[in-house]
Structures are given as C-alpha cells and as structure tokens.
Tab-separated table of C-alpha atoms and ligand atoms in Angstrom:
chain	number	residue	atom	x	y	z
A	282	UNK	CA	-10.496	-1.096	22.338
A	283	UNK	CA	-9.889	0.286	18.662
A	284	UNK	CA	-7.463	-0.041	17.019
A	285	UNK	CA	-5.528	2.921	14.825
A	286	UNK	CA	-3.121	2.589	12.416
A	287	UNK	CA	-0.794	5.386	12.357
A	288	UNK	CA	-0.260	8.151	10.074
A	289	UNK	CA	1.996	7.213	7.082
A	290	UNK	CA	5.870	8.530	7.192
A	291	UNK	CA	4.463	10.942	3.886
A	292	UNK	CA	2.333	10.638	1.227
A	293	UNK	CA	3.168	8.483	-1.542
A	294	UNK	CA	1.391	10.729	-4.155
A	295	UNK	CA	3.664	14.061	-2.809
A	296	UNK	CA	6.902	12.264	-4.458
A	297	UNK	CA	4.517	10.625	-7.373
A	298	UNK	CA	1.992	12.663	-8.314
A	299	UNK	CA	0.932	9.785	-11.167
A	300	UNK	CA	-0.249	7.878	-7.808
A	301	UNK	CA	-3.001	10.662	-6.849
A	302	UNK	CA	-6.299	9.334	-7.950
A	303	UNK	CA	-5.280	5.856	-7.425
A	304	UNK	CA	-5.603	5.305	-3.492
A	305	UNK	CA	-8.335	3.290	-2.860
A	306	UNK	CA	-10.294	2.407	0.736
A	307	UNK	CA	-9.175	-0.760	2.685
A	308	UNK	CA	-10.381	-2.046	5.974
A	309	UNK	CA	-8.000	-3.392	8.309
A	310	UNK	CA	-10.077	-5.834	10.197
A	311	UNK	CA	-7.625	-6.087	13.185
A	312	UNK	CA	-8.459	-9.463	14.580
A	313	UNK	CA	-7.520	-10.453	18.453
A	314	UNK	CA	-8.303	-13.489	20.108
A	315	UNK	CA	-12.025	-12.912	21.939
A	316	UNK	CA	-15.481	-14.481	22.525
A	317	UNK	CA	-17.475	-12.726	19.473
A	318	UNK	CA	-21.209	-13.704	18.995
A	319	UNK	CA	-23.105	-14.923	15.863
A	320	UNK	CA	-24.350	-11.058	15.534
A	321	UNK	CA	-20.608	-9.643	15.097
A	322	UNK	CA	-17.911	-9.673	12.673
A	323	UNK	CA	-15.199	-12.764	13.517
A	324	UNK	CA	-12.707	-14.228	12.425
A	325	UNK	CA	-13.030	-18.179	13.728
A	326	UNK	CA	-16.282	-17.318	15.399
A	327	UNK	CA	-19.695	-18.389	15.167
A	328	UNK	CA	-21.607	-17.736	12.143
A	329	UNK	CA	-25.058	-16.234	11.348
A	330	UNK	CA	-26.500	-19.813	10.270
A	331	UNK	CA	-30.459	-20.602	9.209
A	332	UNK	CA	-31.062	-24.078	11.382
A	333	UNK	CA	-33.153	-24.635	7.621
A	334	UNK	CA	-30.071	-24.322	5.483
A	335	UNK	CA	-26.943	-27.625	4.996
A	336	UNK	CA	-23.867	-26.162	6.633
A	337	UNK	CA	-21.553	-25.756	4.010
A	338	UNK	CA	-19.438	-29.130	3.598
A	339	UNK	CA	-16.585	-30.591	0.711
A	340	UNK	CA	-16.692	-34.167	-0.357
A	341	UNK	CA	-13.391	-34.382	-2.095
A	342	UNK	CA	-11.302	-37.175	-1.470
A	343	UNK	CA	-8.297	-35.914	0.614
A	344	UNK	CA	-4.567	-37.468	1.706
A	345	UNK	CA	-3.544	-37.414	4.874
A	346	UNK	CA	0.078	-38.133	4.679
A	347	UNK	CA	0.604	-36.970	8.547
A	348	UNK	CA	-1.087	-37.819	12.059
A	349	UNK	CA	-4.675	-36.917	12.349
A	350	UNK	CA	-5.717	-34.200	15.421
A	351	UNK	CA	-9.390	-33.288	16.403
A	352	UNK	CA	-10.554	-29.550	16.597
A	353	UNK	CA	-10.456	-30.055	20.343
A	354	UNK	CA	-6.806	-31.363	20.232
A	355	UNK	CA	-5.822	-28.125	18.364
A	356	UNK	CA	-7.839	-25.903	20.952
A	357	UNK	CA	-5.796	-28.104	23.527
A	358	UNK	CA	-2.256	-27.788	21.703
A	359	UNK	CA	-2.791	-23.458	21.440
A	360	UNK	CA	-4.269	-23.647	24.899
A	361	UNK	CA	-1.091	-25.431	26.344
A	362	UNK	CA	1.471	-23.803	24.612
A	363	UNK	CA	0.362	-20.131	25.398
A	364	UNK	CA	0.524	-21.407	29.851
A	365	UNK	CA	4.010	-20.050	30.377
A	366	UNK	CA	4.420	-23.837	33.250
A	367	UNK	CA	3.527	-27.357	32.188
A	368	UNK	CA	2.247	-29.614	34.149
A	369	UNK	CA	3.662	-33.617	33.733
A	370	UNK	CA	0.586	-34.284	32.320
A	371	UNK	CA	0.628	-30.650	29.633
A	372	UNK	CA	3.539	-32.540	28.497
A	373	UNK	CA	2.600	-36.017	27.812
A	374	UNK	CA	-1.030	-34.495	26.132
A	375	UNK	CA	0.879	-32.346	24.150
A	376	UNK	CA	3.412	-35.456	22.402
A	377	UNK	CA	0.138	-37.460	22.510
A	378	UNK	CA	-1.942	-35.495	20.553
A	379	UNK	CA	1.498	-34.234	18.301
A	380	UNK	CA	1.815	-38.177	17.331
A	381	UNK	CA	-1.775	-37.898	15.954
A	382	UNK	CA	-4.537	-40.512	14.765
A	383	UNK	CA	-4.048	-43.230	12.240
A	384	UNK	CA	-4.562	-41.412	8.786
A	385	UNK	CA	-6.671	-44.160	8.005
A	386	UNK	CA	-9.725	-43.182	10.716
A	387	UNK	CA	-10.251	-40.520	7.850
A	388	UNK	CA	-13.986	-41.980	7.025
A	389	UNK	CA	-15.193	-40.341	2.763
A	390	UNK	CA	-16.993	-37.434	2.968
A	391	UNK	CA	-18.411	-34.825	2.629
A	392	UNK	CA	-16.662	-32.908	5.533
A	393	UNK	CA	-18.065	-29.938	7.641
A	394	UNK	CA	-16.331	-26.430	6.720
A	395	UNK	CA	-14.904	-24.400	9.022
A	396	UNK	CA	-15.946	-21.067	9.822
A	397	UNK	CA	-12.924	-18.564	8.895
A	398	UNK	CA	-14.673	-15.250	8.991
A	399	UNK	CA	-18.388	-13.250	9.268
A	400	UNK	CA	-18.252	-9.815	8.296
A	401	UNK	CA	-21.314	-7.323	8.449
A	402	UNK	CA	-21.831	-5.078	5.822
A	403	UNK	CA	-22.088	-2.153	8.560
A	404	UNK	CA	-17.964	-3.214	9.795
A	405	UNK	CA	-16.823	-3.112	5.835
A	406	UNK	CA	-17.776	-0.347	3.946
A	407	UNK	CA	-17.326	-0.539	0.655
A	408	UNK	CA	-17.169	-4.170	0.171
A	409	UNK	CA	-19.469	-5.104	-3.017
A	410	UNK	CA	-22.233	-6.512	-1.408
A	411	UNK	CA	-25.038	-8.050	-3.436
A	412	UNK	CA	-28.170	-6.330	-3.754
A	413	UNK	CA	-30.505	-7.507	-0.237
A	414	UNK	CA	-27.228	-8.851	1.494
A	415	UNK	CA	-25.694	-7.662	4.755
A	416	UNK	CA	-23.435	-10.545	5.565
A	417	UNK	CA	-20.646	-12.013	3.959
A	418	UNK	CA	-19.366	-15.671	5.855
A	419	UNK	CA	-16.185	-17.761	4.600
A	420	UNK	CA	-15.535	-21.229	5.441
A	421	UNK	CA	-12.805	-23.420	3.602
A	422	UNK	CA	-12.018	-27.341	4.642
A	423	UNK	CA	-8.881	-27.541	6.963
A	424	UNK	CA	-7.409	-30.245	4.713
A	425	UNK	CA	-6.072	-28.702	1.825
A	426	UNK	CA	-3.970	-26.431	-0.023
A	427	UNK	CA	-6.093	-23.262	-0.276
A	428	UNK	CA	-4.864	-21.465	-2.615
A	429	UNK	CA	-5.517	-23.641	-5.591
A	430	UNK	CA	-9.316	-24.108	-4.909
A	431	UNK	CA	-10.381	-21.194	-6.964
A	432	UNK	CA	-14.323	-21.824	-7.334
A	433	UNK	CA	-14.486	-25.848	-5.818
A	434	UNK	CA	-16.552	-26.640	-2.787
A	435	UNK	CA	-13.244	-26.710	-0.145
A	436	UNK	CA	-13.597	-22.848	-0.264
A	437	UNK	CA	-17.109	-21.264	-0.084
A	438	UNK	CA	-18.343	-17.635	0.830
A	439	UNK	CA	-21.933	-17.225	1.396
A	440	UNK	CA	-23.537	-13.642	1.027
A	441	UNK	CA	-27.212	-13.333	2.927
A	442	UNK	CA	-29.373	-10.735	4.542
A	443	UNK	CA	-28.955	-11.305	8.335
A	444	UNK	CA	-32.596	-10.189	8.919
A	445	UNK	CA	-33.555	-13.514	6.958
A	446	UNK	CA	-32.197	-15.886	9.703
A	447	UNK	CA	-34.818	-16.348	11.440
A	448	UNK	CA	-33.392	-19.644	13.379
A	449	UNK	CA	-30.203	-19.680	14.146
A	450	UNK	CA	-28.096	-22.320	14.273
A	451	UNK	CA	-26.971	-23.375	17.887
A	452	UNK	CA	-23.843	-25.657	17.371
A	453	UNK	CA	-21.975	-26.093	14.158
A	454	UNK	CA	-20.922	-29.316	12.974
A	455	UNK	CA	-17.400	-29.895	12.985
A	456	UNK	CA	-15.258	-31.974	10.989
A	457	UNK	CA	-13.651	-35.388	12.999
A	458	UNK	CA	-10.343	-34.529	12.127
A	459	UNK	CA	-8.829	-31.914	10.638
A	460	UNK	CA	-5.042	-32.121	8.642
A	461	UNK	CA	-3.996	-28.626	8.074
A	462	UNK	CA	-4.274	-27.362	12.110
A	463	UNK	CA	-2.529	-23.728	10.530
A	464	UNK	CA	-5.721	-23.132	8.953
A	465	UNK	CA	-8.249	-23.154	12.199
A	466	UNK	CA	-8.815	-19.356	12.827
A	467	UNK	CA	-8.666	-18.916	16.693
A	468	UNK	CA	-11.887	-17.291	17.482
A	469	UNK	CA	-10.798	-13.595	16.753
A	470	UNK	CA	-13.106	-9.857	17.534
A	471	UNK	CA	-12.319	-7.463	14.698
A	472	UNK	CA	-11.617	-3.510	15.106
A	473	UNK	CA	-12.327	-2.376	12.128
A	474	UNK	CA	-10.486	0.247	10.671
A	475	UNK	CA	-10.106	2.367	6.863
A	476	UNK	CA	-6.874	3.186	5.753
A	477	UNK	CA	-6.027	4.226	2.354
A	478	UNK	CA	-3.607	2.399	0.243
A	479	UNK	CA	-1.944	2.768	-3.106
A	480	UNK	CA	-1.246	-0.136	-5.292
A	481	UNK	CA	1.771	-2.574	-5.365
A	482	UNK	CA	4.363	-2.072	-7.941
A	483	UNK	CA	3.030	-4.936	-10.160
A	484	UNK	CA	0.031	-3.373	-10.294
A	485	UNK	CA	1.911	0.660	-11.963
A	486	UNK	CA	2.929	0.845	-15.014
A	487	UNK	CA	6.613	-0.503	-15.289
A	488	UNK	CA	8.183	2.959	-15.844
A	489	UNK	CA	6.570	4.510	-12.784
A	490	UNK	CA	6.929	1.075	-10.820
A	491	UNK	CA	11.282	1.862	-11.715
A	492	UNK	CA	11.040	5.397	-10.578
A	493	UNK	CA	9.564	4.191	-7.146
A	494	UNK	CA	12.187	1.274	-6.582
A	495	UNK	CA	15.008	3.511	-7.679
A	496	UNK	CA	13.413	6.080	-5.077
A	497	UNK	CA	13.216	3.328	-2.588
A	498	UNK	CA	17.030	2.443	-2.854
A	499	UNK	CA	18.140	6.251	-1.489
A	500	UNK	CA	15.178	6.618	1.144
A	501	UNK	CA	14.479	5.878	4.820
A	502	UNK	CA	10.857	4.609	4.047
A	503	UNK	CA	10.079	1.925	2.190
A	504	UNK	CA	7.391	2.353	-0.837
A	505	UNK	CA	6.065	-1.308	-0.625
A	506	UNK	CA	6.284	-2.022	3.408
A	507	UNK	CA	5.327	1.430	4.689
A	508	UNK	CA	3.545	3.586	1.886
A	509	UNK	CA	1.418	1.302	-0.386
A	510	UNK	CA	-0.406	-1.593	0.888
A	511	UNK	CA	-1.673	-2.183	4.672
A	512	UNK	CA	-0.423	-5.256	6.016
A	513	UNK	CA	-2.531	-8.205	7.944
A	514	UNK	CA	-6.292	-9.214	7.544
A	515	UNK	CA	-8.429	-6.902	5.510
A	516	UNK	CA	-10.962	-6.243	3.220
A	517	UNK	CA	-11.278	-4.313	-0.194
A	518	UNK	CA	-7.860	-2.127	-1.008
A	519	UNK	CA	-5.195	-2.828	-3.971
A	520	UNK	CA	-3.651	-6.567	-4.472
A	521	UNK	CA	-0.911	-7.550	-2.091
A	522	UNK	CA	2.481	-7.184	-3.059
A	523	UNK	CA	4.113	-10.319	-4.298
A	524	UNK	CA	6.386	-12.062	-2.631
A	525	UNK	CA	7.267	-15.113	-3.887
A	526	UNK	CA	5.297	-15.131	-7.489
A	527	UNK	CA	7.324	-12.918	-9.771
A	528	UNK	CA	4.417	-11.851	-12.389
A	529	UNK	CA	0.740	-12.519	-12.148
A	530	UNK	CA	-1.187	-12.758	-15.407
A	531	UNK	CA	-4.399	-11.313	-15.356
A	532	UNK	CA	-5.521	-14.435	-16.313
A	533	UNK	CA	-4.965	-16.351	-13.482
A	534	UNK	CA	-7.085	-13.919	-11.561
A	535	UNK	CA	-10.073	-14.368	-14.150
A	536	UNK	CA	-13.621	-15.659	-12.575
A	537	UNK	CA	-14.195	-19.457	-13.361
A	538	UNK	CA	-17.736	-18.582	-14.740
A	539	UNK	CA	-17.965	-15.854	-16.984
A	540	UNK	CA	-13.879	-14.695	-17.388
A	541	UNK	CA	-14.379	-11.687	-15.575
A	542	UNK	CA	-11.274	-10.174	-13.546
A	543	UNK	CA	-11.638	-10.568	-9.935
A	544	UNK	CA	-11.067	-7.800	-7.642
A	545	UNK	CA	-9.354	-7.689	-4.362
A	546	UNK	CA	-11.759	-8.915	-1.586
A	547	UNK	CA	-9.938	-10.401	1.380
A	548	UNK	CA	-6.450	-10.402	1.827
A	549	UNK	CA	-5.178	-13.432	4.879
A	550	UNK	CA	-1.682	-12.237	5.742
A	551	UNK	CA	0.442	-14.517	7.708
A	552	UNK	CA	1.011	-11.247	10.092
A	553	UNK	CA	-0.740	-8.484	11.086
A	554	UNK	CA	2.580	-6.647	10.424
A	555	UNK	CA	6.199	-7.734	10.091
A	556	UNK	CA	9.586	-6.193	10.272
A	557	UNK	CA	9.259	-4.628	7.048
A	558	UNK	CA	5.548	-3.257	7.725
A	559	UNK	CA	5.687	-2.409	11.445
A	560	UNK	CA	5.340	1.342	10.717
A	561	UNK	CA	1.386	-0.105	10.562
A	562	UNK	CA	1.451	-1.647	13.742
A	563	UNK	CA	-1.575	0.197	15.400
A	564	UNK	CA	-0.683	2.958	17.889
A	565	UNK	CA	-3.006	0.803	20.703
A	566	UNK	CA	-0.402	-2.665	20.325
A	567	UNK	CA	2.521	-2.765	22.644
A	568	UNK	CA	6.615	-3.506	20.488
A	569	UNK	CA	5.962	-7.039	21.549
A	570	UNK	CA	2.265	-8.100	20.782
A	571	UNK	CA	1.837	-10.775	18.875
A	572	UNK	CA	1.565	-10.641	15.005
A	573	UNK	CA	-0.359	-13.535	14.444
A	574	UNK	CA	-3.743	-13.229	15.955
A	575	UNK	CA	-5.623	-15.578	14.356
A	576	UNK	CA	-2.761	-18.483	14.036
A	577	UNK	CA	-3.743	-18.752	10.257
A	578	UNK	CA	-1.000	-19.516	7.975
A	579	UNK	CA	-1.224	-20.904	4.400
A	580	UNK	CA	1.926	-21.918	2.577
A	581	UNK	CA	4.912	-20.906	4.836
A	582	UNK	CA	4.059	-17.495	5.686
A	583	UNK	CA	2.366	-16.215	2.874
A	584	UNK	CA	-0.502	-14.410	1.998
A	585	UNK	CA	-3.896	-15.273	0.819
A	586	UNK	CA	-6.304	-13.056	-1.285
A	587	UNK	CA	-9.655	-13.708	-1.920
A	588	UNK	CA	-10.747	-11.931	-5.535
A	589	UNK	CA	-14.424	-11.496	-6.335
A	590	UNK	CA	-16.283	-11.174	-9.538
A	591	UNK	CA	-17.052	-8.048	-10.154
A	592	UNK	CA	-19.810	-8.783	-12.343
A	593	UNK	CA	-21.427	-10.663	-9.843
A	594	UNK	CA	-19.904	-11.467	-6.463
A	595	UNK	CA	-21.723	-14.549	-5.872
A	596	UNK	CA	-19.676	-16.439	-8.678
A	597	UNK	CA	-16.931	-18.545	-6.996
A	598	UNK	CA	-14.204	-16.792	-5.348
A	599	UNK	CA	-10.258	-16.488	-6.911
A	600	UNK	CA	-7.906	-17.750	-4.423
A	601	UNK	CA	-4.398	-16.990	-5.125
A	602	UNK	CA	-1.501	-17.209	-2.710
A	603	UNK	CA	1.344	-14.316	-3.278
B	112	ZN	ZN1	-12.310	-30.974	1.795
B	113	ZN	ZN1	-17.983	-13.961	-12.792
C-alpha cells in the first residue's frame, strides 16, 4: 500500500513570497512493521552485506548502569506487549527479562552494529550519492547516546554499488546484549514518498522568521507543524525544527574532516506525526494508527538528523539531536 501525504492547508510561499525558491525535495520514507528483503529499502531489516567484507562493529568501552537484555528478549518484550491477553507465563517472561542480566556479563569489545536502515538510490531521489554507489546502509551500536557520536565508529553509514555484492551475507552477527532496547529498529518496509518542504524558522532570516511567528499567533494553521517541515523518518529536505536546542551554530554542524557544513541527510523522528503535525498523517493511516513504527527513540522523544558532507559524503556523518 502507498502511502500519501496530504495536500498542505495553503502554500507557505502565497503569504511569504521571500519563501518561493526555497522549498526543497524530501522523502518521507513511511516505515511500517514488515518482512523486507536484503534487495529493498528497510528500516531494521537485513542489509545488502559482501560475506568478504567485517560487519561493521565499535570497540569502545561502554557502562551499563541498568539490566542487560538480548536482541531476542527485546523481540520477545515488543512481541508480548502488542498480544492484547497474557498468558501466566507472558507475564513472568516479561518481569524476567525486565530485571535483565548482570551488567557485568558485558565481555570488551568490539561489538556488532545494528542495522538501522538500507536505502536504494532508486527509493530516494535526490539523496547525494557518491559517484558508482546505489546503496546507502546505517548501523549505530545500541549502547550509547547517539547523538554525540558525530564521526566515531558507534555510528557508521556505508555507501556501495549493490551490483558489487556478489555474496551476500546470510545471517548478521548480533551483539550479546544490547543497553539502549529504544534504539533496535523493528524490521520496518518503507513507502516512499516526495513532499516539498520549506525550512524551519532557525534556518530564515530573523526578520522573516518574526513575520511568520507573528502570522502564526492569528492563524488556524501552524507554520512549523503543518506548512514547513514533514514530520517522521525521511531523507534529504530542510533541518528539523528545534525543539529543545534554542540556537544551533553552524559550527556544531561542521564535518569532522575537512570543516565543511553538513547537509540534512536523515532525519529519525520519535513519530511519524504528532498532535502538532497530524495534518501529515498520510490519507491511507486510520485516526488511531500508531505513530511510532519503528519503536526508535533517542533522548526522550526527540529527533535525530543525520548531516552529510557535502564535499564528500563518505566523510563521517554529523549527528545532532534537536
Ligand atoms: Zn559501541
Ligand atoms: Zn567533509
């Protein structure tokens, strides 16, 4: 099923004509919970991986101030909680696996990635692609705070050329234990979708950024939930508004190897829209389907962008959380 985001209330460059000329492409990626192959576009899924090549792994040393659960003991704990009866037994495997393992079992690394997403160049148009690459894949390790692992090993993208994967690899190593469970993607198919989006008010100039929240204070529609930026996973587009940060430098958004600033390349939202965004909900998604698809959450219900170099897109990703 597709999935189609509805026309906006009006356009925002009709009220502010200074906005026309700045919309730019994003693609909504629409995850929902599915069974997607190594040859599609995931979220959580398998990835396009050369039996020749190390899966991607992090060997930082990393505290474990809580109970330890196995991938299978998350895929247990969503499993169980989505059955609307529990059994006796549902209940005592759920408070067994919520008191977790002994911290200490946590052997050195380096520890297996996880897969977070795969995205063909043919589902994400416009994405900057390097020359001879196809495929984009993320994986992060599902024991830290993401957002302040701009260019280490916890967070890696990997850009290839499908058509050199000649082997693929059958099972993926998986990490013992993992100690954030909120950042294990539940295997999601996208629906891929463009919308057009104008940029966040910290990214106007301040004069025309006034105008739009004065405009804002008098109107039914909202400039930041309903006409700028497209909510939920997606690709490409303007910066996410901010929510908690109240300024971002540009320099905080600069590429660790040659100062660069990054561009938008994958936005994480903790929803695929929210009360303030749900004009976006697609036309296809009932009033009550769920928001959270994937199950991802960094922080408390924030959003995480990915920026890319734009000089060269294989330099190590900008993380920042907003
Ligand atoms: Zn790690
Ligand atoms: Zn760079």
């Amino acid at each position: 099923m597709t999935r189609t985001t509805p026309p906006r209330p009006l356009d925002a460059a009709s009220v502010f004509p200074e906005l026309a000329g700045m919309s730019r492409t994003a693609t909504r990626l629409h995850p929902r919970p599915g069974a997607p192959t190594v040859h599609e576009s995931s979220v959580g899924g398998p990835l396009l991986w050369p039996t020749d090549e190390p899966w991607a792994s992090c060997s930082q040393e990393h505290d474990a101030p809580f109970g330890l659960k196995t991938p299978d003991e998350v895929r247990t704990l969503r499993r169980t909680y989505a059955q609307d009866i529990w059994t006796t037994e549902d209940h005592a495997e759920v408070s067994r696996i919520n008191i977790g393992h002994d911290p200490s079992l946590l052997t050195e690394g380096p520890h297996p990635l996880i897969p977070v997403a795969q995205l063909y160049a043919r589902d994400v148009p416009g994405l900057p692609f390097p020359e001879d690459t196809d495929l984009l894949q993320v994986l992060w390790c599902p024991f830290i705070d993401i957002e302040d692992q701009s260019g280490s090993e916890a967070v890696q993208l990997r850009w290839r050329r499908a058509e050199d994967v000649a082997q693929v690899l059958g099972a993926a190593p998986e990490p013992a234990y993992v100690g954030t469970e909120e950042l294990i993607p539940v295997p999601c198919v996208l629906h891929p979708e463009q919308v057009r989006e104008y940029p966040a008010t910290h990214d106007l100039d301040p004069t025309l950024a006034t105008r739009i929240n004065r405009w804002e204070e008098d109107s039914d529609t909202g400039y930041r939930g309903a006409l700028s930026v497209a909510p939920g996973w997606k690709a490409g587009g303007w910066a996410a508004p901010f929510t908690f940060r109240d300024s971002g430098g540009p320099d905080e958004l600069r590429c660790a190897r040659c100062s660069a600033v990054g561009e938008p390349l994958l936005t994480f939202d903790y929803a695929e829209w929210d009360a303030e965004s749900h004009s976006w909900r697609p036309v296809e998604e009932a009033h009550d389907a769920s928001t959270t698809p994937t199950q991802v959450t960094v922080g408390s219900g924030y959003t995480l962008q990915f920026y890319a170099c734009p000089v060269d897109p294989r330099h190590p990703p900008i993380t920042v959380m907003q």
